[in-house]
Amino acid sequence: MNAPHPPKVAGIDSTVPTPAHTVPPTPPAPGAASVPAPHTPAPGALLQDRLAGWVSDLTTLHELTERLAGTSTLDAALQELLRAGAALVGARRGLVVLEPGDGLGPHTTIGLGLGRADLGHIETVPRGSLPYGELLDTAAGLPGGNGQTGESVHPDLFAEDGLDPRHREVAARLGYAASYALPLSTVAAGRLGAAEWLYDEPAEPDERRRHLVGLYVRYATEHLARLLEVERTRACMATITEELLPSRLPRVAGVQLAARHRTGPRGGGDWYDALPLPDAALGLAVGSVTGSGPSAVAAMGRLRASLRAYAVMEGEDPVAVLSDLELLLRLTEPARSATALFAYCEPALRKVTLAGAGHSPPLLIGERRTEFAETSVSAPLGMLACWEAPSVEIQAEAGETVLLYTDGLLHRTGDPMDRAFARLHSAAASIPRALRRDPGAIADHVLRTVLPAGLDAADREEDVVLLAARFD
């Protein structure tokens, strides 16, 4: 069973060599007439060939399902499903339509060997006339009691009398003449969608290929159901987090604001805020709650709401604001700690008074300087019996930007903290002059420069927050 196999297409239709232990034929007796003997298979050869075929098929399914199991995102799994299915049924192109039966989404259509324009042409065909539409809109695509579902076979589209004219036109335009479709449905997962493969010439998979692709699609459906649940959870956490953060930034004379936020897949506790205060002042805050997931997001929302109240009452004294916040955290969230930075800005004077609790110092970005503000070193909130640290003042010049950020920006780089700080400083110093008038462009440049090569992707664990304030 471990003997090497000759090359095969998708692990099926392989030629099995004659076993080495087959008994050789008996040589004819001397002088006997040479009479061709009827061909009879050696004892057990037929069974061995059949067993070898089964082993080859199982090996193929094992390899394909392992590759599918290695995918961690919904898009990657759908692409792998299309590629493996095309190899199993002997097709070159295909598409998969994700349309969960519970109506909760997400809904998407992905093609193999088909561009967006091609998919657009296919979508102009009446849905009920398409093979995947037949499966999605009828009972054929619903799982039965044994988990089996129907299939849609069109071995020669142009020979069908009842083919929809628009379908005939699109098939001729795209150059396919046959199709084979299967629903993505099981009893456990329900109906998730359908997959369809297209043939350039009239064709259909034989019984063996149908059996193999049916087993593969059944496994793929279960894998897609798990990824779909993860995708929905991520989207839900991202929505909740965004709803707990400012929907828009305030407009205050003398200062321009911009914020950027990246949420990890499980949802984190990083937050930011900007709120107008009495006497034409402005309060800016960034912070991070320990942990991740729903509990951390909820704690972040409570902490941010409390800080807003303290800022309105005593925002001109950032130390008092953070002291009150520390007391609240210690009494209501004894198992948590948090970092925070609060800045009281007076735009008319371009003056910033700030205090930080275990938080990284803000970065001052201007034409003549790019430097970190000198802030006192202090413990995070909730780490000491009583928190208090002196505040510092920053005098900004016209056109300078104060950049606040959370530690996730530094942690995502994977570098030691000293190198991460150097990387951030270098990114800020390299901002082109044409971008320095726009705080949003400044934040985007810093993100692209500090977090290149996928470090800014949504599947990274750490949250990232940037809050930029440019003084006129």
Tab-separated table of C-alpha atoms in Angstrom:
chain	number	residue	atom	x	y	z
A	1	MET	CA	0.000	0.000	0.000
A	2	ASN	CA	2.965	2.298	0.466
A	3	ALA	CA	4.391	1.583	-3.003
A	4	PRO	CA	4.782	4.748	-5.111
A	5	HIS	CA	2.081	5.412	-7.681
A	6	PRO	CA	2.683	6.744	-11.199
A	7	PRO	CA	1.413	10.267	-11.967
A	8	LYS	CA	-2.370	10.651	-11.749
A	9	VAL	CA	-4.946	13.337	-12.228
A	10	ALA	CA	-6.176	14.552	-8.845
A	11	GLY	CA	-5.315	11.159	-7.376
A	12	ILE	CA	-7.828	9.255	-9.476
A	13	ASP	CA	-7.700	7.300	-12.713
A	14	SER	CA	-4.184	6.066	-11.928
A	15	THR	CA	-2.716	3.056	-13.700
A	16	VAL	CA	-1.849	0.282	-11.270
A	17	PRO	CA	1.243	-1.797	-12.220
A	18	THR	CA	1.114	-5.579	-12.182
A	19	PRO	CA	1.964	-6.863	-8.705
A	20	ALA	CA	5.494	-8.276	-8.394
A	21	HIS	CA	4.331	-11.559	-6.863
A	22	THR	CA	2.012	-12.509	-9.739
A	23	VAL	CA	2.716	-16.094	-10.850
A	24	PRO	CA	4.384	-16.148	-14.329
A	25	PRO	CA	2.717	-18.191	-17.076
A	26	THR	CA	3.898	-21.803	-17.613
A	27	PRO	CA	6.071	-22.143	-20.762
A	28	PRO	CA	4.614	-24.399	-23.533
A	29	ALA	CA	5.885	-27.973	-23.900
A	30	PRO	CA	8.462	-28.647	-26.688
A	31	GLY	CA	6.860	-29.383	-30.019
A	32	ALA	CA	3.427	-28.334	-28.885
A	33	ALA	CA	1.399	-26.253	-31.294
A	34	SER	CA	1.441	-22.580	-30.559
A	35	VAL	CA	-2.191	-21.920	-29.673
A	36	PRO	CA	-2.996	-18.527	-28.237
A	37	ALA	CA	-4.389	-18.986	-24.762
A	38	PRO	CA	-7.366	-16.979	-23.697
A	39	HIS	CA	-6.409	-14.026	-21.454
A	40	THR	CA	-7.376	-14.679	-17.872
A	41	PRO	CA	-6.417	-12.405	-14.990
A	42	ALA	CA	-4.019	-13.803	-12.451
A	43	PRO	CA	-5.590	-14.972	-9.195
A	44	GLY	CA	-6.393	-11.970	-7.018
A	45	ALA	CA	-5.217	-9.421	-9.621
A	46	LEU	CA	-8.693	-7.941	-10.097
A	47	LEU	CA	-9.172	-7.588	-6.350
A	48	GLN	CA	-5.725	-6.034	-5.979
A	49	ASP	CA	-6.466	-3.527	-8.718
A	50	ARG	CA	-9.714	-2.592	-7.050
A	51	LEU	CA	-8.048	-2.227	-3.647
A	52	ALA	CA	-5.284	-0.127	-5.190
A	53	GLY	CA	-7.912	2.151	-6.717
A	54	TRP	CA	-9.638	2.572	-3.368
A	55	VAL	CA	-6.356	3.351	-1.655
A	56	SER	CA	-5.544	5.902	-4.340
A	57	ASP	CA	-8.937	7.545	-3.918
A	58	LEU	CA	-8.626	7.655	-0.122
A	59	THR	CA	-5.134	9.104	-0.423
A	60	THR	CA	-6.432	11.787	-2.757
A	61	LEU	CA	-9.291	12.706	-0.413
A	62	HIS	CA	-6.911	12.780	2.533
A	63	GLU	CA	-4.544	15.166	0.755
A	64	LEU	CA	-7.323	17.457	-0.418
A	65	THR	CA	-9.110	17.598	2.930
A	66	GLU	CA	-5.820	18.293	4.704
A	67	ARG	CA	-5.197	21.242	2.401
A	68	LEU	CA	-8.712	22.486	3.035
A	69	ALA	CA	-8.330	22.098	6.790
A	70	GLY	CA	-5.228	24.294	6.586
A	71	THR	CA	-7.282	27.276	5.443
A	72	SER	CA	-8.176	29.727	8.189
A	73	THR	CA	-10.324	32.258	6.340
A	74	LEU	CA	-13.607	31.896	4.508
A	75	ASP	CA	-12.281	33.213	1.187
A	76	ALA	CA	-9.270	30.897	1.236
A	77	ALA	CA	-11.484	27.883	2.007
A	78	LEU	CA	-13.870	28.717	-0.846
A	79	GLN	CA	-10.976	29.037	-3.295
A	80	GLU	CA	-9.545	25.702	-2.152
A	81	LEU	CA	-12.973	24.072	-2.486
A	82	LEU	CA	-13.209	25.262	-6.097
A	83	ARG	CA	-9.693	24.089	-7.024
A	84	ALA	CA	-10.040	20.656	-5.428
A	85	GLY	CA	-13.540	20.126	-6.790
A	86	ALA	CA	-12.432	21.073	-10.312
A	87	ALA	CA	-9.656	18.483	-10.144
A	88	LEU	CA	-12.026	15.800	-8.863
A	89	VAL	CA	-14.709	16.309	-11.523
A	90	GLY	CA	-12.263	17.043	-14.345
A	91	ALA	CA	-13.357	20.637	-14.995
A	92	ARG	CA	-11.323	23.780	-15.602
A	93	ARG	CA	-13.584	26.510	-14.275
A	94	GLY	CA	-16.229	26.947	-11.624
A	95	LEU	CA	-17.913	29.176	-9.103
A	96	VAL	CA	-19.167	28.886	-5.561
A	97	VAL	CA	-22.119	30.851	-4.208
A	98	LEU	CA	-22.173	31.364	-0.448
A	99	GLU	CA	-25.752	32.006	0.629
A	100	PRO	CA	-26.477	30.673	4.129
A	101	GLY	CA	-30.009	29.409	4.570
A	102	ASP	CA	-30.458	31.257	7.873
A	103	GLY	CA	-30.179	34.571	6.024
A	104	LEU	CA	-27.512	35.940	8.367
A	105	GLY	CA	-24.816	36.151	5.679
A	106	PRO	CA	-22.244	36.805	4.562
A	107	HIS	CA	-23.263	36.428	0.907
A	108	THR	CA	-20.581	36.171	-1.749
A	109	THR	CA	-19.772	34.601	-5.117
A	110	ILE	CA	-16.233	33.475	-5.957
A	111	GLY	CA	-15.049	32.182	-9.322
A	112	LEU	CA	-12.280	29.868	-10.506
A	113	GLY	CA	-11.033	30.836	-13.962
A	114	LEU	CA	-13.817	33.432	-14.096
A	115	GLY	CA	-13.278	37.163	-13.720
A	116	ARG	CA	-15.680	39.614	-12.139
A	117	ALA	CA	-17.123	40.471	-15.542
A	118	ASP	CA	-17.727	36.756	-16.231
A	119	LEU	CA	-19.529	36.351	-12.915
A	120	GLY	CA	-21.540	39.454	-13.747
A	121	HIS	CA	-22.656	37.893	-17.034
A	122	ILE	CA	-23.700	34.704	-15.247
A	123	GLU	CA	-25.734	36.693	-12.727
A	124	THR	CA	-27.779	38.197	-15.578
A	125	VAL	CA	-29.256	34.746	-16.239
A	126	PRO	CA	-32.573	34.149	-14.423
A	127	ARG	CA	-31.634	32.492	-11.151
A	128	GLY	CA	-33.973	29.546	-11.589
A	129	SER	CA	-32.312	28.662	-14.902
A	130	LEU	CA	-28.844	28.312	-13.394
A	131	PRO	CA	-27.670	25.000	-11.927
A	132	TYR	CA	-26.747	26.533	-8.576
A	133	GLY	CA	-30.077	28.390	-8.564
A	134	GLU	CA	-31.890	25.088	-8.971
A	135	LEU	CA	-30.172	23.780	-5.852
A	136	LEU	CA	-30.532	26.914	-3.723
A	137	ASP	CA	-34.194	27.546	-4.504
A	138	THR	CA	-35.549	23.990	-4.387
A	139	ALA	CA	-35.615	21.080	-1.977
A	140	ALA	CA	-32.766	19.474	-3.941
A	141	GLY	CA	-30.304	21.666	-2.093
A	142	LEU	CA	-31.602	20.840	1.374
A	143	PRO	CA	-30.020	18.048	3.424
A	144	GLY	CA	-32.083	14.929	3.964
A	145	GLY	CA	-32.215	12.764	7.022
A	146	ASN	CA	-29.020	10.974	6.030
A	147	GLY	CA	-27.203	14.158	5.108
A	148	GLN	CA	-27.422	13.441	1.362
A	149	THR	CA	-28.378	16.224	-1.038
A	150	GLY	CA	-29.169	16.422	-4.725
A	151	GLU	CA	-27.016	17.401	-7.645
A	152	SER	CA	-27.505	19.296	-10.881
A	153	VAL	CA	-26.071	17.687	-14.038
A	154	HIS	CA	-26.146	19.339	-17.457
A	155	PRO	CA	-23.911	17.231	-19.744
A	156	ASP	CA	-24.728	19.211	-22.918
A	157	LEU	CA	-26.308	22.606	-22.378
A	158	PHE	CA	-26.796	23.434	-26.048
A	159	ALA	CA	-28.610	20.143	-26.670
A	160	GLU	CA	-31.237	20.916	-24.026
A	161	ASP	CA	-34.551	21.991	-25.492
A	162	GLY	CA	-35.686	23.961	-22.464
A	163	LEU	CA	-32.481	25.942	-21.903
A	164	ASP	CA	-33.169	29.580	-21.070
A	165	PRO	CA	-32.175	31.811	-24.027
A	166	ARG	CA	-30.144	34.117	-21.820
A	167	HIS	CA	-28.342	31.121	-20.306
A	168	ARG	CA	-27.557	29.856	-23.809
A	169	GLU	CA	-26.208	33.284	-24.768
A	170	VAL	CA	-23.994	33.584	-21.669
A	171	ALA	CA	-22.685	30.012	-22.016
A	172	ALA	CA	-21.701	30.689	-25.619
A	173	ARG	CA	-20.092	33.987	-24.659
A	174	LEU	CA	-18.021	32.470	-21.850
A	175	GLY	CA	-17.275	29.261	-23.753
A	176	TYR	CA	-18.704	26.514	-21.566
A	177	ALA	CA	-20.938	23.701	-22.777
A	178	ALA	CA	-21.695	21.599	-19.667
A	179	SER	CA	-21.951	21.988	-15.917
A	180	TYR	CA	-22.061	19.968	-12.731
A	181	ALA	CA	-23.256	21.457	-9.436
A	182	LEU	CA	-23.556	20.314	-5.846
A	183	PRO	CA	-25.197	22.010	-2.868
A	184	LEU	CA	-23.136	22.910	0.181
A	185	SER	CA	-25.537	21.338	2.654
A	186	THR	CA	-25.416	18.886	5.531
A	187	VAL	CA	-27.758	18.098	8.378
A	188	ALA	CA	-25.438	19.708	10.943
A	189	ALA	CA	-24.451	22.778	8.933
A	190	GLY	CA	-27.714	23.352	7.081
A	191	ARG	CA	-27.625	24.950	3.658
A	192	LEU	CA	-24.651	27.244	3.081
A	193	GLY	CA	-24.704	27.630	-0.712
A	194	ALA	CA	-23.761	25.727	-3.841
A	195	ALA	CA	-20.701	24.967	-5.981
A	196	GLU	CA	-20.780	24.628	-9.761
A	197	TRP	CA	-18.061	23.504	-12.180
A	198	LEU	CA	-18.053	24.287	-15.900
A	199	TYR	CA	-16.781	22.179	-18.821
A	200	ASP	CA	-15.491	23.595	-22.092
A	201	GLU	CA	-17.027	20.681	-24.019
A	202	PRO	CA	-20.064	18.453	-23.430
A	203	ALA	CA	-19.105	16.218	-20.495
A	204	GLU	CA	-20.136	14.954	-17.102
A	205	PRO	CA	-18.279	13.242	-14.246
A	206	ASP	CA	-18.608	9.477	-14.027
A	207	GLU	CA	-19.977	7.682	-10.987
A	208	ARG	CA	-16.561	7.345	-9.343
A	209	ARG	CA	-15.800	11.049	-9.653
A	210	ARG	CA	-19.251	11.960	-8.370
A	211	HIS	CA	-18.758	9.786	-5.320
A	212	LEU	CA	-15.377	11.345	-4.538
A	213	VAL	CA	-16.458	14.941	-5.008
A	214	GLY	CA	-19.597	14.260	-2.969
A	215	LEU	CA	-17.505	13.061	-0.017
A	216	TYR	CA	-15.159	16.016	-0.374
A	217	VAL	CA	-17.949	18.602	-0.600
A	218	ARG	CA	-19.633	17.141	2.469
A	219	TYR	CA	-16.438	17.598	4.482
A	220	ALA	CA	-15.897	21.046	2.976
A	221	THR	CA	-19.372	22.132	4.039
A	222	GLU	CA	-18.661	21.289	7.673
A	223	HIS	CA	-15.353	23.184	7.496
A	224	LEU	CA	-17.039	26.188	5.889
A	225	ALA	CA	-19.689	26.184	8.617
A	226	ARG	CA	-16.999	26.514	11.285
A	227	LEU	CA	-15.244	29.327	9.419
A	228	LEU	CA	-18.565	31.031	8.824
A	229	GLU	CA	-19.257	31.065	12.545
A	230	VAL	CA	-15.806	32.552	13.207
A	231	GLU	CA	-16.384	35.191	10.516
A	232	ARG	CA	-19.724	36.148	12.004
A	233	THR	CA	-18.235	36.403	15.487
A	234	ARG	CA	-15.445	38.634	14.223
A	235	ALA	CA	-17.896	40.875	12.395
A	236	CYS	CA	-20.123	41.069	15.469
A	237	MET	CA	-17.216	41.998	17.737
A	238	ALA	CA	-15.981	44.606	15.265
A	239	THR	CA	-19.462	46.131	15.060
A	240	ILE	CA	-19.862	46.278	18.837
A	241	THR	CA	-16.420	47.834	19.226
A	242	GLU	CA	-17.085	50.453	16.574
A	243	GLU	CA	-20.419	51.314	18.155
A	244	LEU	CA	-18.699	51.931	21.500
A	245	LEU	CA	-16.229	54.338	19.892
A	246	PRO	CA	-17.021	57.828	18.558
A	247	SER	CA	-19.144	57.713	15.407
A	248	ARG	CA	-17.558	60.985	14.314
A	249	LEU	CA	-14.981	63.398	15.680
A	250	PRO	CA	-16.018	66.872	16.874
A	251	ARG	CA	-15.185	70.051	15.017
A	252	VAL	CA	-13.299	72.502	17.176
A	253	ALA	CA	-11.863	75.787	15.928
A	254	GLY	CA	-8.077	75.808	15.665
A	255	VAL	CA	-7.536	72.050	15.457
A	256	GLN	CA	-8.143	69.241	12.941
A	257	LEU	CA	-8.717	65.672	14.122
A	258	ALA	CA	-8.400	62.210	12.567
A	259	ALA	CA	-8.562	58.712	14.047
A	260	ARG	CA	-7.682	55.228	12.813
A	261	HIS	CA	-8.743	52.013	14.532
A	262	ARG	CA	-7.895	48.374	13.775
A	263	THR	CA	-9.686	45.674	15.749
A	264	GLY	CA	-8.269	42.190	16.334
A	265	PRO	CA	-10.349	39.096	15.496
A	266	ARG	CA	-11.490	38.508	19.078
A	267	GLY	CA	-12.165	42.153	19.891
A	268	GLY	CA	-9.895	44.099	22.198
A	269	GLY	CA	-10.020	46.885	24.711
A	270	ASP	CA	-8.242	49.703	22.837
A	271	TRP	CA	-10.224	52.936	22.591
A	272	TYR	CA	-10.005	56.614	21.810
A	273	ASP	CA	-12.139	59.679	22.398
A	274	ALA	CA	-12.356	63.359	21.544
A	275	LEU	CA	-14.909	65.655	23.138
A	276	PRO	CA	-15.478	69.422	23.256
A	277	LEU	CA	-15.073	70.948	26.705
A	278	PRO	CA	-16.059	74.320	28.197
A	279	ASP	CA	-14.101	77.463	27.267
A	280	ALA	CA	-13.466	76.224	23.701
A	281	ALA	CA	-11.199	73.453	25.001
A	282	LEU	CA	-10.868	69.913	23.699
A	283	GLY	CA	-10.302	66.643	25.518
A	284	LEU	CA	-8.357	63.848	23.798
A	285	ALA	CA	-7.960	60.361	25.218
A	286	VAL	CA	-6.577	56.978	24.233
A	287	GLY	CA	-6.344	53.842	26.326
A	288	SER	CA	-6.289	50.079	26.468
A	289	VAL	CA	-7.986	47.588	28.783
A	290	THR	CA	-6.275	44.275	29.463
A	291	GLY	CA	-7.724	41.174	27.874
A	292	SER	CA	-9.718	40.511	24.745
A	293	GLY	CA	-13.141	39.307	23.755
A	294	PRO	CA	-16.611	40.510	24.765
A	295	SER	CA	-15.712	41.174	28.403
A	296	ALA	CA	-12.772	43.399	27.448
A	297	VAL	CA	-14.909	45.289	24.921
A	298	ALA	CA	-17.606	45.842	27.560
A	299	ALA	CA	-15.036	47.034	30.109
A	300	MET	CA	-13.595	49.404	27.508
A	301	GLY	CA	-17.044	50.903	26.912
A	302	ARG	CA	-17.625	51.464	30.622
A	303	LEU	CA	-14.200	53.014	31.108
A	304	ARG	CA	-14.549	55.360	28.148
A	305	ALA	CA	-17.998	56.532	29.263
A	306	SER	CA	-16.683	57.219	32.757
A	307	LEU	CA	-13.697	59.162	31.470
A	308	ARG	CA	-16.014	61.391	29.423
A	309	ALA	CA	-17.937	62.286	32.580
A	310	TYR	CA	-14.769	63.036	34.556
A	311	ALA	CA	-13.366	65.091	31.673
A	312	VAL	CA	-16.442	67.309	31.566
A	313	MET	CA	-16.257	67.928	35.303
A	314	GLU	CA	-12.491	68.450	35.737
A	315	GLY	CA	-10.877	68.132	32.331
A	316	GLU	CA	-8.478	71.035	32.901
A	317	ASP	CA	-6.704	68.800	35.433
A	318	PRO	CA	-5.758	65.569	33.590
A	319	VAL	CA	-4.228	64.088	36.747
A	320	ALA	CA	-7.568	64.398	38.559
A	321	VAL	CA	-9.378	62.803	35.606
A	322	LEU	CA	-7.112	59.750	35.622
A	323	SER	CA	-7.149	59.539	39.420
A	324	ASP	CA	-10.932	59.310	39.407
A	325	LEU	CA	-10.774	56.756	36.621
A	326	GLU	CA	-8.272	54.669	38.564
A	327	LEU	CA	-10.497	54.656	41.647
A	328	LEU	CA	-13.494	53.574	39.578
A	329	LEU	CA	-11.521	50.803	37.912
A	330	ARG	CA	-10.187	49.506	41.222
A	331	LEU	CA	-13.677	49.396	42.759
A	332	THR	CA	-15.673	48.056	39.816
A	333	GLU	CA	-13.082	46.073	37.807
A	334	PRO	CA	-10.680	44.706	40.449
A	335	ALA	CA	-9.375	41.972	38.148
A	336	ARG	CA	-8.422	44.381	35.361
A	337	SER	CA	-5.847	47.017	34.673
A	338	ALA	CA	-5.727	49.616	31.951
A	339	THR	CA	-3.419	52.146	30.391
A	340	ALA	CA	-4.740	55.589	29.563
A	341	LEU	CA	-3.631	59.007	28.412
A	342	PHE	CA	-5.760	62.128	28.697
A	343	ALA	CA	-4.876	65.469	27.130
A	344	TYR	CA	-6.555	68.825	27.804
A	345	CYS	CA	-6.073	70.938	24.692
A	346	GLU	CA	-6.473	74.704	24.341
A	347	PRO	CA	-6.460	75.178	20.560
A	348	ALA	CA	-6.346	78.985	20.684
A	349	LEU	CA	-3.069	78.819	22.618
A	350	ARG	CA	-1.871	75.575	20.955
A	351	LYS	CA	-1.274	74.304	24.460
A	352	VAL	CA	-1.682	70.672	25.560
A	353	THR	CA	-1.688	69.510	29.190
A	354	LEU	CA	-1.613	65.756	29.540
A	355	ALA	CA	-1.190	62.911	31.994
A	356	GLY	CA	-0.538	59.261	31.283
A	357	ALA	CA	-0.958	56.039	33.235
A	358	GLY	CA	1.346	53.334	31.899
A	359	HIS	CA	0.830	54.684	28.381
A	360	SER	CA	3.319	55.391	25.609
A	361	PRO	CA	4.236	59.069	25.144
A	362	PRO	CA	2.610	61.070	22.344
A	363	LEU	CA	4.592	62.019	19.283
A	364	LEU	CA	4.959	65.647	18.217
A	365	ILE	CA	5.293	65.952	14.422
A	366	GLY	CA	6.240	69.212	12.742
A	367	GLU	CA	8.357	70.758	10.019
A	368	ARG	CA	11.292	71.405	12.342
A	369	ARG	CA	10.946	68.572	14.851
A	370	THR	CA	9.708	65.023	15.283
A	371	GLU	CA	10.007	63.992	18.910
A	372	PHE	CA	8.324	62.089	21.690
A	373	ALA	CA	6.846	64.202	24.475
A	374	GLU	CA	8.560	63.991	27.833
A	375	THR	CA	6.021	62.296	30.095
A	376	SER	CA	6.492	60.875	33.559
A	377	VAL	CA	6.790	57.113	33.967
A	378	SER	CA	3.825	55.727	35.886
A	379	ALA	CA	2.043	52.449	36.457
A	380	PRO	CA	-1.155	51.482	34.608
A	381	LEU	CA	-4.486	52.120	36.280
A	382	GLY	CA	-5.461	49.424	38.752
A	383	MET	CA	-1.895	48.341	39.484
A	384	LEU	CA	-1.298	50.493	42.570
A	385	ALA	CA	-3.369	51.249	45.655
A	386	CYS	CA	-3.466	54.895	44.629
A	387	TRP	CA	-2.396	56.256	41.274
A	388	GLU	CA	-1.048	59.745	40.776
A	389	ALA	CA	1.625	61.172	38.488
A	390	PRO	CA	2.479	64.744	37.500
A	391	SER	CA	1.109	66.207	34.292
A	392	VAL	CA	3.228	67.727	31.541
A	393	GLU	CA	2.649	70.583	29.110
A	394	ILE	CA	3.327	70.640	25.388
A	395	GLN	CA	3.495	73.880	23.444
A	396	ALA	CA	2.751	73.117	19.826
A	397	GLU	CA	3.582	75.385	16.920
A	398	ALA	CA	1.315	76.235	14.020
A	399	GLY	CA	1.054	73.285	11.655
A	400	GLU	CA	2.316	70.707	14.155
A	401	THR	CA	0.466	67.480	14.900
A	402	VAL	CA	0.219	65.643	18.211
A	403	LEU	CA	-0.133	61.905	17.564
A	404	LEU	CA	-1.627	59.709	20.297
A	405	TYR	CA	-1.571	55.918	19.849
A	406	THR	CA	-1.954	52.660	21.742
A	407	ASP	CA	0.719	50.034	22.368
A	408	GLY	CA	-0.860	47.711	19.800
A	409	LEU	CA	0.837	49.793	17.108
A	410	LEU	CA	4.199	48.887	18.618
A	411	HIS	CA	3.393	45.269	19.498
A	412	ARG	CA	2.208	44.408	15.979
A	413	THR	CA	5.679	45.108	14.603
A	414	GLY	CA	7.070	42.128	16.532
A	415	ASP	CA	10.175	44.175	17.374
A	416	PRO	CA	11.565	44.890	20.852
A	417	MET	CA	10.070	48.061	22.263
A	418	ASP	CA	13.142	50.219	21.672
A	419	ARG	CA	13.242	49.224	18.003
A	420	ALA	CA	9.459	49.645	17.686
A	421	PHE	CA	9.704	53.198	19.042
A	422	ALA	CA	12.544	53.912	16.611
A	423	ARG	CA	10.424	52.526	13.786
A	424	LEU	CA	7.523	54.789	14.752
A	425	HIS	CA	9.785	57.848	14.986
A	426	SER	CA	11.299	57.106	11.590
A	427	ALA	CA	7.840	56.707	10.035
A	428	ALA	CA	6.705	60.059	11.438
A	429	ALA	CA	9.877	61.820	10.312
A	430	SER	CA	9.450	60.496	6.756
A	431	ILE	CA	5.967	61.965	6.207
A	432	PRO	CA	6.053	63.919	2.923
A	433	ARG	CA	5.529	67.643	3.283
A	434	ALA	CA	2.413	67.504	1.069
A	435	LEU	CA	0.698	65.196	3.599
A	436	ARG	CA	1.468	67.143	6.748
A	437	ARG	CA	-1.551	69.430	6.370
A	438	ASP	CA	-3.967	66.503	6.713
A	439	PRO	CA	-4.049	64.597	10.035
A	440	GLY	CA	-5.797	61.667	8.324
A	441	ALA	CA	-3.004	61.383	5.753
A	442	ILE	CA	-0.449	61.559	8.579
A	443	ALA	CA	-2.144	58.678	10.438
A	444	ASP	CA	-2.408	56.607	7.248
A	445	HIS	CA	1.272	57.157	6.406
A	446	VAL	CA	2.344	56.095	9.896
A	447	LEU	CA	0.191	52.946	9.690
A	448	ARG	CA	1.516	51.952	6.268
A	449	THR	CA	5.117	52.574	7.255
A	450	VAL	CA	5.117	51.026	10.723
A	451	LEU	CA	2.902	48.062	9.792
A	452	PRO	CA	3.833	46.861	6.295
A	453	ALA	CA	3.597	43.344	4.803
A	454	GLY	CA	0.314	42.269	6.353
A	455	LEU	CA	0.977	43.530	9.879
A	456	ASP	CA	-2.063	45.761	9.446
A	457	ALA	CA	-4.319	42.786	8.631
A	458	ALA	CA	-7.566	42.215	10.510
A	459	ASP	CA	-6.484	38.793	11.799
A	460	ARG	CA	-3.695	40.265	13.950
A	461	GLU	CA	-4.366	39.846	17.651
A	462	GLU	CA	-3.562	43.376	18.884
A	463	ASP	CA	-5.871	46.344	18.504
A	464	VAL	CA	-4.398	49.548	17.086
A	465	VAL	CA	-5.557	53.112	17.716
A	466	LEU	CA	-4.143	56.347	16.324
A	467	LEU	CA	-5.556	59.782	17.166
A	468	ALA	CA	-3.990	62.770	15.397
A	469	ALA	CA	-4.631	66.417	16.296
A	470	ARG	CA	-3.147	69.067	13.978
A	471	PHE	CA	-3.056	72.645	15.291
A	472	ASP	CA	-3.675	75.518	12.884
